[in-house]
Coordinates of C-alpha atoms and ligand atoms in Angstrom, one line a residue:
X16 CA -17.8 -27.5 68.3
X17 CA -20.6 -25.0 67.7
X18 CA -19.0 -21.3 66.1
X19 CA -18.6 -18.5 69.2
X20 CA -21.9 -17.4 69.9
X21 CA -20.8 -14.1 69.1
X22 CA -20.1 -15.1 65.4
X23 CA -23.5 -17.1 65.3
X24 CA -25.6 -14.5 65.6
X25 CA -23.7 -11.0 65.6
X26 CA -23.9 -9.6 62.3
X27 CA -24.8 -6.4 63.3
X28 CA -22.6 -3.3 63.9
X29 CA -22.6 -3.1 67.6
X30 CA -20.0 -1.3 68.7
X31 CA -21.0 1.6 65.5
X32 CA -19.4 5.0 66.4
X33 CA -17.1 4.0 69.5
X34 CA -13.5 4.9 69.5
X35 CA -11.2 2.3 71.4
X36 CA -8.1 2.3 72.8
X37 CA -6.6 -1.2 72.4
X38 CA -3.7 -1.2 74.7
X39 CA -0.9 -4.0 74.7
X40 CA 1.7 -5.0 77.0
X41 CA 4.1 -7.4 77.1
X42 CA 2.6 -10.7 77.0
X43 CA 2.2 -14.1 74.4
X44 CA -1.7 -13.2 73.9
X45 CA -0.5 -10.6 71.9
X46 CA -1.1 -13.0 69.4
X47 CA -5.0 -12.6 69.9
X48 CA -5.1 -8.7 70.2
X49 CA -4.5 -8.8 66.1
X50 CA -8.0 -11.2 65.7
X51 CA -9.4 -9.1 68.5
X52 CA -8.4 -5.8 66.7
X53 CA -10.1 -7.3 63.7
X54 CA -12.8 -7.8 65.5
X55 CA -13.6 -4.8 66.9
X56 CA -13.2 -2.9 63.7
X57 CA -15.6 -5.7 62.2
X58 CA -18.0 -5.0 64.9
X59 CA -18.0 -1.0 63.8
X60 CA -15.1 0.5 66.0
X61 CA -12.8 2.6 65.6
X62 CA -9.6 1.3 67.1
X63 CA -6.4 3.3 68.2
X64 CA -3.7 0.6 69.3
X65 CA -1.1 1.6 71.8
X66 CA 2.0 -1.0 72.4
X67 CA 4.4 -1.0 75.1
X68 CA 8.0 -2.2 73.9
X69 CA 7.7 -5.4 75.3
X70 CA 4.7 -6.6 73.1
X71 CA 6.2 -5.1 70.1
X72 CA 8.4 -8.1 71.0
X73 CA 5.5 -10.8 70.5
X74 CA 4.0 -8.3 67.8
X75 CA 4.8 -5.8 65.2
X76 CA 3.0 -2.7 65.3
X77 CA 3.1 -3.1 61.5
X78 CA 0.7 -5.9 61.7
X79 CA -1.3 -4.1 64.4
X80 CA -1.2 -0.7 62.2
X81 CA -2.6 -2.7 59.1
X82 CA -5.8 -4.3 61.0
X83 CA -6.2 -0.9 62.9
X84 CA -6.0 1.6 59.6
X85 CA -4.1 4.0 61.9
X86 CA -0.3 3.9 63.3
X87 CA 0.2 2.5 66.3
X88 CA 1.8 4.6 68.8
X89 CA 4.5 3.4 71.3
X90 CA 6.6 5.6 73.0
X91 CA 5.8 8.9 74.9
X92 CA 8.3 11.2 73.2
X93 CA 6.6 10.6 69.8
X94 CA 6.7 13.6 67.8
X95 CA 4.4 13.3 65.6
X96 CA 1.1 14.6 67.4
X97 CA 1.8 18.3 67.2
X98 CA 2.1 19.6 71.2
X99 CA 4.0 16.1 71.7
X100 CA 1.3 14.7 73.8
X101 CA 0.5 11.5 72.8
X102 CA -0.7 10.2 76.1
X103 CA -3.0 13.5 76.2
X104 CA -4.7 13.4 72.6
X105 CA -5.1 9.3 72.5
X106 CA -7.5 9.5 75.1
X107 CA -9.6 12.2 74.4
X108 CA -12.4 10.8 71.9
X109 CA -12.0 7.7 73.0
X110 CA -15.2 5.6 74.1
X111 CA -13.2 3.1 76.5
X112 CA -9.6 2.2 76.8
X113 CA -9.0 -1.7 76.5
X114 CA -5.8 -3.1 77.8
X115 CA -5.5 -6.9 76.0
X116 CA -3.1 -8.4 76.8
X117 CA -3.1 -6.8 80.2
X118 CA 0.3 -8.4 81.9
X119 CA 1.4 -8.6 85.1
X120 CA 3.6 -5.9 85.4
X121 CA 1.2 -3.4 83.4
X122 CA -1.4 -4.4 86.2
X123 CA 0.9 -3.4 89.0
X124 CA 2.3 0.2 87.4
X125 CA -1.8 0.6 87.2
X126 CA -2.4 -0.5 90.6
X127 CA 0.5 2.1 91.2
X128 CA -0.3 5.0 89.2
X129 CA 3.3 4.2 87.6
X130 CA 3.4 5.9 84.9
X131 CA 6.9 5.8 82.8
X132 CA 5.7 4.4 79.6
X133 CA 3.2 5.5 77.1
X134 CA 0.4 2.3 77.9
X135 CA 0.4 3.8 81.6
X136 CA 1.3 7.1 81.3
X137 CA -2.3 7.3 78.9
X138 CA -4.1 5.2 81.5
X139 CA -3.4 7.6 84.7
X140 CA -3.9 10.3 82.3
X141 CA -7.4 9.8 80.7
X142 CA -10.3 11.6 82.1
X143 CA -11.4 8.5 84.1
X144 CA -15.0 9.4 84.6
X145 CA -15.7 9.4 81.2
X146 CA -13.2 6.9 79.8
X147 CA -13.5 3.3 81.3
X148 CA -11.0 1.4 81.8
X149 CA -11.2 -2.4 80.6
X150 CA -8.4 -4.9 81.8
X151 CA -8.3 -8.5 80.0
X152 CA -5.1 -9.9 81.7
X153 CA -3.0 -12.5 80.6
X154 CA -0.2 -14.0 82.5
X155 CA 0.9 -17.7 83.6
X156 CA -1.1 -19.2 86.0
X157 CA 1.1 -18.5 89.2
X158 CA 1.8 -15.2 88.6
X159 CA -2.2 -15.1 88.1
X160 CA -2.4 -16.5 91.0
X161 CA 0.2 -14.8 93.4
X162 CA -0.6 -12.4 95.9
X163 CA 0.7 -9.3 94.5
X164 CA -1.4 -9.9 91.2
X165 CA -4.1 -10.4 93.4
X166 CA -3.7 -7.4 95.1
X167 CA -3.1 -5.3 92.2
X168 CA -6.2 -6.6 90.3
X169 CA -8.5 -5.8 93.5
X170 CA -7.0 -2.4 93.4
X171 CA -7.4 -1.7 90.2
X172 CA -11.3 -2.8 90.7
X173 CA -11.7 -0.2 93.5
X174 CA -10.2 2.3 91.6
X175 CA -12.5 1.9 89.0
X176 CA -11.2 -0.5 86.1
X177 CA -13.4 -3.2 84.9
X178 CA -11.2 -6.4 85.3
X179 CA -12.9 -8.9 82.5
X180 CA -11.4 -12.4 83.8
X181 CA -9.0 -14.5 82.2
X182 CA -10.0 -18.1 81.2
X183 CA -8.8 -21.4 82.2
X184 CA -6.5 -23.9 80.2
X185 CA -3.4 -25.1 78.4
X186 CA -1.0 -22.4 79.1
X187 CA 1.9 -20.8 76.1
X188 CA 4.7 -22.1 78.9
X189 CA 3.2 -25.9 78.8
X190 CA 1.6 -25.5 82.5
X191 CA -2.6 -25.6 83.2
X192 CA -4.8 -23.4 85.4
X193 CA -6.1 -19.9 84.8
X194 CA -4.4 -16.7 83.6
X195 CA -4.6 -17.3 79.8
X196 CA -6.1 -13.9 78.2
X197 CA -10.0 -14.7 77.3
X198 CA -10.5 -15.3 73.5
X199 CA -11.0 -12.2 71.1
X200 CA -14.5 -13.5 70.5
X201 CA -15.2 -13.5 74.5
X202 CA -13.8 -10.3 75.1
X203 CA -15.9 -8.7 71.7
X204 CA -18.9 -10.0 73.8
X205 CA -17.6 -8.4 77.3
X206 CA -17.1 -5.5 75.6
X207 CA -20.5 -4.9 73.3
X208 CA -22.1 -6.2 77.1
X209 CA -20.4 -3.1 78.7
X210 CA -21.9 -0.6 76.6
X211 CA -25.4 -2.1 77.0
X212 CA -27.9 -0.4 79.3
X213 CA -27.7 -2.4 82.2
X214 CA -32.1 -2.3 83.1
X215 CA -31.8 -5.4 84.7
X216 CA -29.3 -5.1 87.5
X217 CA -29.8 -7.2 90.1
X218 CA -32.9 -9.3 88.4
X219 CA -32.1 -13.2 87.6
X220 CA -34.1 -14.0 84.4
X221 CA -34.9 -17.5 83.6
X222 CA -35.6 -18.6 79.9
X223 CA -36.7 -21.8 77.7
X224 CA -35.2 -22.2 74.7
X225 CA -35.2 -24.2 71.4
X226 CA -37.5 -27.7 70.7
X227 CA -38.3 -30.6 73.1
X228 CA -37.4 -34.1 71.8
X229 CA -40.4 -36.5 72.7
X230 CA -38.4 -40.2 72.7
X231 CA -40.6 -43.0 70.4
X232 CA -37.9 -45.6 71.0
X233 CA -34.0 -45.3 71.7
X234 CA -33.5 -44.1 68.0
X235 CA -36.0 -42.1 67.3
X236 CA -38.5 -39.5 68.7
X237 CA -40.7 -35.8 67.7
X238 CA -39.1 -32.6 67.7
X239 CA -39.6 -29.8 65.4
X240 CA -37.5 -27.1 63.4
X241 CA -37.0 -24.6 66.3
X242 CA -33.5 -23.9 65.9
X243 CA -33.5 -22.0 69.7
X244 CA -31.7 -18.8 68.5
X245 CA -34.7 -16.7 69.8
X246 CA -34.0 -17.7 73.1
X247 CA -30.3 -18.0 73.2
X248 CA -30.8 -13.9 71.8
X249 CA -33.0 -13.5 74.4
X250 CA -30.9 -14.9 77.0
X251 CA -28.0 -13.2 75.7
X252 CA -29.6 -9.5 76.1
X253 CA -30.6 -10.4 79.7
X254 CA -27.0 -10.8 80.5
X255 CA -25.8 -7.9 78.5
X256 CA -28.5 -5.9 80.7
X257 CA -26.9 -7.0 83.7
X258 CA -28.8 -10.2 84.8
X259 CA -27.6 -13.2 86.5
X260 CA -29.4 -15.7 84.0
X261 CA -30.3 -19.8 83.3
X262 CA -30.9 -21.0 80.1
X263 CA -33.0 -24.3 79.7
X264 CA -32.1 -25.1 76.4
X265 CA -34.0 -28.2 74.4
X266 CA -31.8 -30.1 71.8
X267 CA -29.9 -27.8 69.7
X268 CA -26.3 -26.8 68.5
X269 CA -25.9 -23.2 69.7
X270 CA -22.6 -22.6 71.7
X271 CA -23.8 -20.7 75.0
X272 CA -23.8 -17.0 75.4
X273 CA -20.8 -15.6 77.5
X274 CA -22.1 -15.1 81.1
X275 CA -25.4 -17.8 80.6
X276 CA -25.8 -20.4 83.0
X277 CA -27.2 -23.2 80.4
X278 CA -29.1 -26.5 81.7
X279 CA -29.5 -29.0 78.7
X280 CA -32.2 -30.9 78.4
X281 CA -34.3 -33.2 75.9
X282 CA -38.1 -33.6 77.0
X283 CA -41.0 -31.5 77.5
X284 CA -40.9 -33.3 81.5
X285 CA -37.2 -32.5 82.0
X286 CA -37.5 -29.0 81.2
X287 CA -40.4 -28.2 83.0
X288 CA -38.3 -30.1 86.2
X289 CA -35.4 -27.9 85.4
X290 CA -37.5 -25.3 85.3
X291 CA -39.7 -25.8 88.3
X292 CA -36.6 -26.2 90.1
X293 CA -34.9 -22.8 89.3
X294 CA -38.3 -21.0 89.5
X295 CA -38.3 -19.6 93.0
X296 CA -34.7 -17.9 92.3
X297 CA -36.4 -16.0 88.9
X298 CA -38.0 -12.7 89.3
X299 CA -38.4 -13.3 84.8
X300 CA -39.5 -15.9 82.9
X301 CA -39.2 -15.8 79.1
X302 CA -40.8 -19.0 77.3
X303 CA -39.3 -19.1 74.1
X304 CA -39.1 -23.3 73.6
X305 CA -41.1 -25.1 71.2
X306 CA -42.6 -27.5 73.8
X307 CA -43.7 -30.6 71.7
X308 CA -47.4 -30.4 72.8
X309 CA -47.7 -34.6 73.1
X310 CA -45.5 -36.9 73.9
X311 CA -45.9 -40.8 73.1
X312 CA -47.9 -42.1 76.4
X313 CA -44.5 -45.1 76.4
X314 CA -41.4 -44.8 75.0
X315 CA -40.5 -48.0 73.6
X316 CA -37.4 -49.6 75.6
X317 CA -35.8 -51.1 72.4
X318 CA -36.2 -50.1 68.6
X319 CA -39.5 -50.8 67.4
X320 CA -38.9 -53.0 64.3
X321 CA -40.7 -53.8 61.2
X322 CA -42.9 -56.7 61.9
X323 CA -43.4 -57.7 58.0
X324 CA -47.6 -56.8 57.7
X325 CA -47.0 -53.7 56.3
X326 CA -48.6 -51.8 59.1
X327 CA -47.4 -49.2 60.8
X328 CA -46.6 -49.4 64.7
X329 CA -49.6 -47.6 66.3
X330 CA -48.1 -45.3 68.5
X331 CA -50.5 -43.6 71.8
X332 CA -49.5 -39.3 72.8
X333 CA -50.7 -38.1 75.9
X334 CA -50.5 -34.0 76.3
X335 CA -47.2 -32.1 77.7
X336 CA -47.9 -30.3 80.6
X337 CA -47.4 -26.7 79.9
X338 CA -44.4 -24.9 80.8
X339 CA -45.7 -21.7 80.8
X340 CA -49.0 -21.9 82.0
X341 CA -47.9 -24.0 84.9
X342 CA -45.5 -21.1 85.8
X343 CA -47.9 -18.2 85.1
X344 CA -50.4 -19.3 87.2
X345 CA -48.0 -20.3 90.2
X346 CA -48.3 -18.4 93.5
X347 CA -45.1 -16.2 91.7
X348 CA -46.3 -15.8 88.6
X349 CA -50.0 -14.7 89.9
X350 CA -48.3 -12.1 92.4
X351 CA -45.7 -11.4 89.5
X352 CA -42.6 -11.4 91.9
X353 CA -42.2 -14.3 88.8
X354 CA -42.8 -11.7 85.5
X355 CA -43.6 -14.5 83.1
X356 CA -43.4 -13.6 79.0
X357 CA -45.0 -16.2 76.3
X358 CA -44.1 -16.7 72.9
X359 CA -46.7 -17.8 70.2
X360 CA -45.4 -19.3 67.1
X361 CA -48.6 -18.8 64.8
X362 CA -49.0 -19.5 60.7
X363 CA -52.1 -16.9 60.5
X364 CA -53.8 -14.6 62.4
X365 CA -51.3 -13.7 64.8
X366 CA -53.0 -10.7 67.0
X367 CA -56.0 -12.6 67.3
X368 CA -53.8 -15.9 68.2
X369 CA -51.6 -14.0 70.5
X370 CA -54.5 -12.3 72.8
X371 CA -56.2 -15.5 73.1
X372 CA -52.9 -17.2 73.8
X373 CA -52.2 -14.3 76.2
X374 CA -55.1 -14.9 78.2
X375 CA -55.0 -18.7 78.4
X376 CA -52.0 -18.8 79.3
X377 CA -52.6 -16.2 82.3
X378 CA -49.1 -14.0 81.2
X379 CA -49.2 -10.2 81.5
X380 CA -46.9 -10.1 78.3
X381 CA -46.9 -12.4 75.1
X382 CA -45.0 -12.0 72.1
X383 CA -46.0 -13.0 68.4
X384 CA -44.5 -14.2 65.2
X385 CA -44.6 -16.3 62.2
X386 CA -43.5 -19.5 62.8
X387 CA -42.8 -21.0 59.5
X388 CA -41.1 -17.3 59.1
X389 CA -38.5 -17.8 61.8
X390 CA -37.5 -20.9 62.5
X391 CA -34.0 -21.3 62.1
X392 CA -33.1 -17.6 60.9
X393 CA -31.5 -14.7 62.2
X394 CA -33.8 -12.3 62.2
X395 CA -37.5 -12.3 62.8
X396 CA -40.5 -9.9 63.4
X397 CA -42.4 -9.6 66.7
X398 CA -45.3 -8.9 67.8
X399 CA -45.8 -7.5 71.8
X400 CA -49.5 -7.8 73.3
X401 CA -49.9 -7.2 76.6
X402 CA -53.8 -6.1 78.4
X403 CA -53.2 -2.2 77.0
X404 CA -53.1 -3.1 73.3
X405 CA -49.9 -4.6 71.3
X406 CA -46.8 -2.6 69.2
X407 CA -45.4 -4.2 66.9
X408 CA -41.1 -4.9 66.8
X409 CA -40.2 -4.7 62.9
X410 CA -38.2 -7.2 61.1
X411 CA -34.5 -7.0 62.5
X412 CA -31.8 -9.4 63.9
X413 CA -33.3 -12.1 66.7
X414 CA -29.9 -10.1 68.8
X415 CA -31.9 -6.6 68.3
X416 CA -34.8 -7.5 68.7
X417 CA -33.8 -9.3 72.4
X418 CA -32.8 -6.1 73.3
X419 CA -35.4 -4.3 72.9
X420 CA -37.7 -7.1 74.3
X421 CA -35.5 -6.6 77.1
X422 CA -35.8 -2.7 77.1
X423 CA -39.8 -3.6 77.2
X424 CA -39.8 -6.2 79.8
X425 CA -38.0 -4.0 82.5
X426 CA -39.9 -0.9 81.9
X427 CA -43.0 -3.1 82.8
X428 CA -41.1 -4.5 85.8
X429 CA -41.1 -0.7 86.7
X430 CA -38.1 2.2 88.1
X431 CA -37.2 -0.3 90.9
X432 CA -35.8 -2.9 88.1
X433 CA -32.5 -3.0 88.2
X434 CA -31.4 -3.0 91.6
Ligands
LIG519 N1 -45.3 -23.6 76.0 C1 -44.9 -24.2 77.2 N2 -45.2 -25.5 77.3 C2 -46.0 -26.2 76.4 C3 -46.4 -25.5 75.3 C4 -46.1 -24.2 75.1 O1 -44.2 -23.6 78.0 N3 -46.3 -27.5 76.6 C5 -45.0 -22.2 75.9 C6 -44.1 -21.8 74.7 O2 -42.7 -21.8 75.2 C7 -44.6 -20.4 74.3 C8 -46.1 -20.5 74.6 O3 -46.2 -21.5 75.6 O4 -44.0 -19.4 75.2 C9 -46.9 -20.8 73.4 O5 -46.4 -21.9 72.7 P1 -47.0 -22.3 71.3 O6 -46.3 -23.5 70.8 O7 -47.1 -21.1 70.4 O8 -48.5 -22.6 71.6 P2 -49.2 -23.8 72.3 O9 -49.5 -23.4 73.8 O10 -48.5 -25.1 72.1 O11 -50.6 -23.8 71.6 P3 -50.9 -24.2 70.0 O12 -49.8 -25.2 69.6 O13 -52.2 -24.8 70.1 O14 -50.9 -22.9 69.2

């Protein structure tokens, strides 16, 4: 299985300078909020952990206190902050409040405004308009599923709290179905997403990623080095930036970014079907894939064997269509209610190469780098050229510099982006 995409390609301090709250109730996934703690404080935070008494039964808050650097507090008469006000001061400086494990019953004294513990005392007293509230529950799948959970979780939503799913599987109690807490990985993503400027509300952005593979016979084919981290970067920020967004991702080993709807596929042909299919739903198109440019004109049925002369097989291409092209000049992409964005993977020259590419290609924005520079690591250096001139992005990770592709790419959609 391909590492978290989170761990592929996050080495950067994302969540630098933000205080959290990690809050734990009773609950077996407090098992996770230690790797999640670690996480976080990985990741740049700043973490103050506060325990109710029934996760100090699956957890010590010795373990918790080594991983955070700070003591954990637990109990609202602790003495130690000076006016005896823990559920006061822990909330004060804090950039968000994240309650993982969230359990059933902590859901329902929040749903409540109960408040006879420290974990919800803290909760009902932080200044809410400042201080989100983020809710990773954890439970067995019927109490998941029973009304009253139901109806707490929808009342939590409306009073504000973001509730951040819980996934689907084998269950601590040897049962199946949804409730188990999402991993530490996932909710690292959710919770770097949430801080994200969210430009592209309400957009659905549609991207190519990674090579083609053009079949020779059943064992082999063409393809080339793209490793497709660009794109799944790309794809990544989109989310993070609050689009609904569709992958098309070539042949590569990149686990999918949390929230990305991904279609596989192997030829030049099947992406541009997958993508002529989803086309009418996109108001963005980023073409990121390293379309093979020719295909062979047959693939051979069955493997093409050595026939003993000592001559090669002669093998006949015929061109790709092109992806982008075909896009940009659609009735969409002319009108730009389909905003369509090129790459150009050059060895030399790359202004020159990227205006001309720009303009036969027919895209109001196309983005430049070294090829031979790029492929397959995590970081690159772009190059934006649009008809007003081009501004170069300096060398940073492919993640950083999606987001501020992103940044760019709304402000040209215009103050009516995100919806
Ligand atoms: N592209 C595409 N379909 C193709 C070829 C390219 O959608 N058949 C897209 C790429 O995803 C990229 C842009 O077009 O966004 C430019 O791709 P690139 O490989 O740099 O250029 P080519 O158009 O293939 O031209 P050349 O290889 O001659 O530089």
């Amino acid at each position: 299985m391909p590492a978290p995409w989170s761990v592929t390609l996050r080495r950067m301090k994302d969540l630098a300078g933000k205080h959290i709250v990690l809050g734990l109730s009773g609950g077996i996934a407090c098992y996770k909020a230690a790797e999640l703690c670690r996480l976080l404080i990985k990741a740049g935070a700043s973490v103050q952990v506060v325990m109710t008494q029934a996760a100090e039964q699956f957890m010590t808050p010795v373990t918790m206190q080594a991983l955070s650097q700070r003591p954990v507090f637990g109990s609202q008469w602790d003495s130690r902050a000076a006016n005896n006000m823990a559920h006061i001061n822990l909330t004060r400086e804090a950039d968000a409040c994240l309650m993982a494990p969230a359990s059933a019953d902590l859901i329902a004294k929040l749903a409540q405004g109960q408040a006879d513990d420290l974990l919800s005392l803290m909760c009902l007293a932080r200044p809410a308009e400042r201080v989100p509230l983020l809710i990773a529950p954890a439970m067995n799948r019927e109490m998941w599923q029973h009304p009253a959970t139901q109806r707490n979780v929808a009342q939590v939503q409306s009073d504000g709290a973001r509730v951040l799913g819980v996934g689907h599987g084998d269950q601590a109690c040897g049962e199946t179905g949804d409730g188990r807490m999402l991993e530490p990985h996932e909710l690292l993503d959710e919770l770097i997403a949430f801080f994200q400027p969210k430009v592209l509300t309400g957009q659905h952005v549609l991207v190519t990623a990674g090579p083609t593979y053009e079949a020779i016979d059943p064992v082999r084919g063409i393809t080339n080095l793209s490793s497709g981290k660009m794109g799944f970067a790309i794809a990544s920020a989109a989310r993070e930036a609050g689009a609904t967004v569709t992958l098309v991702a070539g042949p590569v080993s990149l686990s999918t970014p949390r929230g990305v709807q991904r279609i596989n596929v192997k030829s030049a042909l099947e992406m541009l079907a997958a993508v002529t299919e989803r086309a009418d739903q996109a108001s963005v198109f980023v073409a990121t894939s390293a379309v093979a440019d020719w295909r062979p004109a047959r693939a051979s049925t069955s493997k093409i064997k050595k026939d003993g002369s000592g001559q090669p097989p002669e093998l006949h291409f015929v061109e790709n269509p092109d992806i982008l092209a075909t896009l940009a000049q659609s009735e969409r992409g002319q009108s730009r209610a389909l905003y369509c964005v090129g790459f150009a993977a050059e060895s030399h020259d790359l202004l020159a190469n990227a205006q001309a590419k720009r303009a036969s290609k027919g895209v109001p924005l196309l983005v430049g780098n070294i090829g031979p520079d790029t492929f397959g690591q995590d970081d690159n250096a772009l190059l934006l050229v649009d008809e007003a001139g081009s501004r170069a992005l300096p060398r940073d990770s492919k993640l950083a510099l999606a987001r501020q592709l992103i940044a760019e790419i709304a402000q040209r959609l215009g103050p009516g982006a995100a919806a």
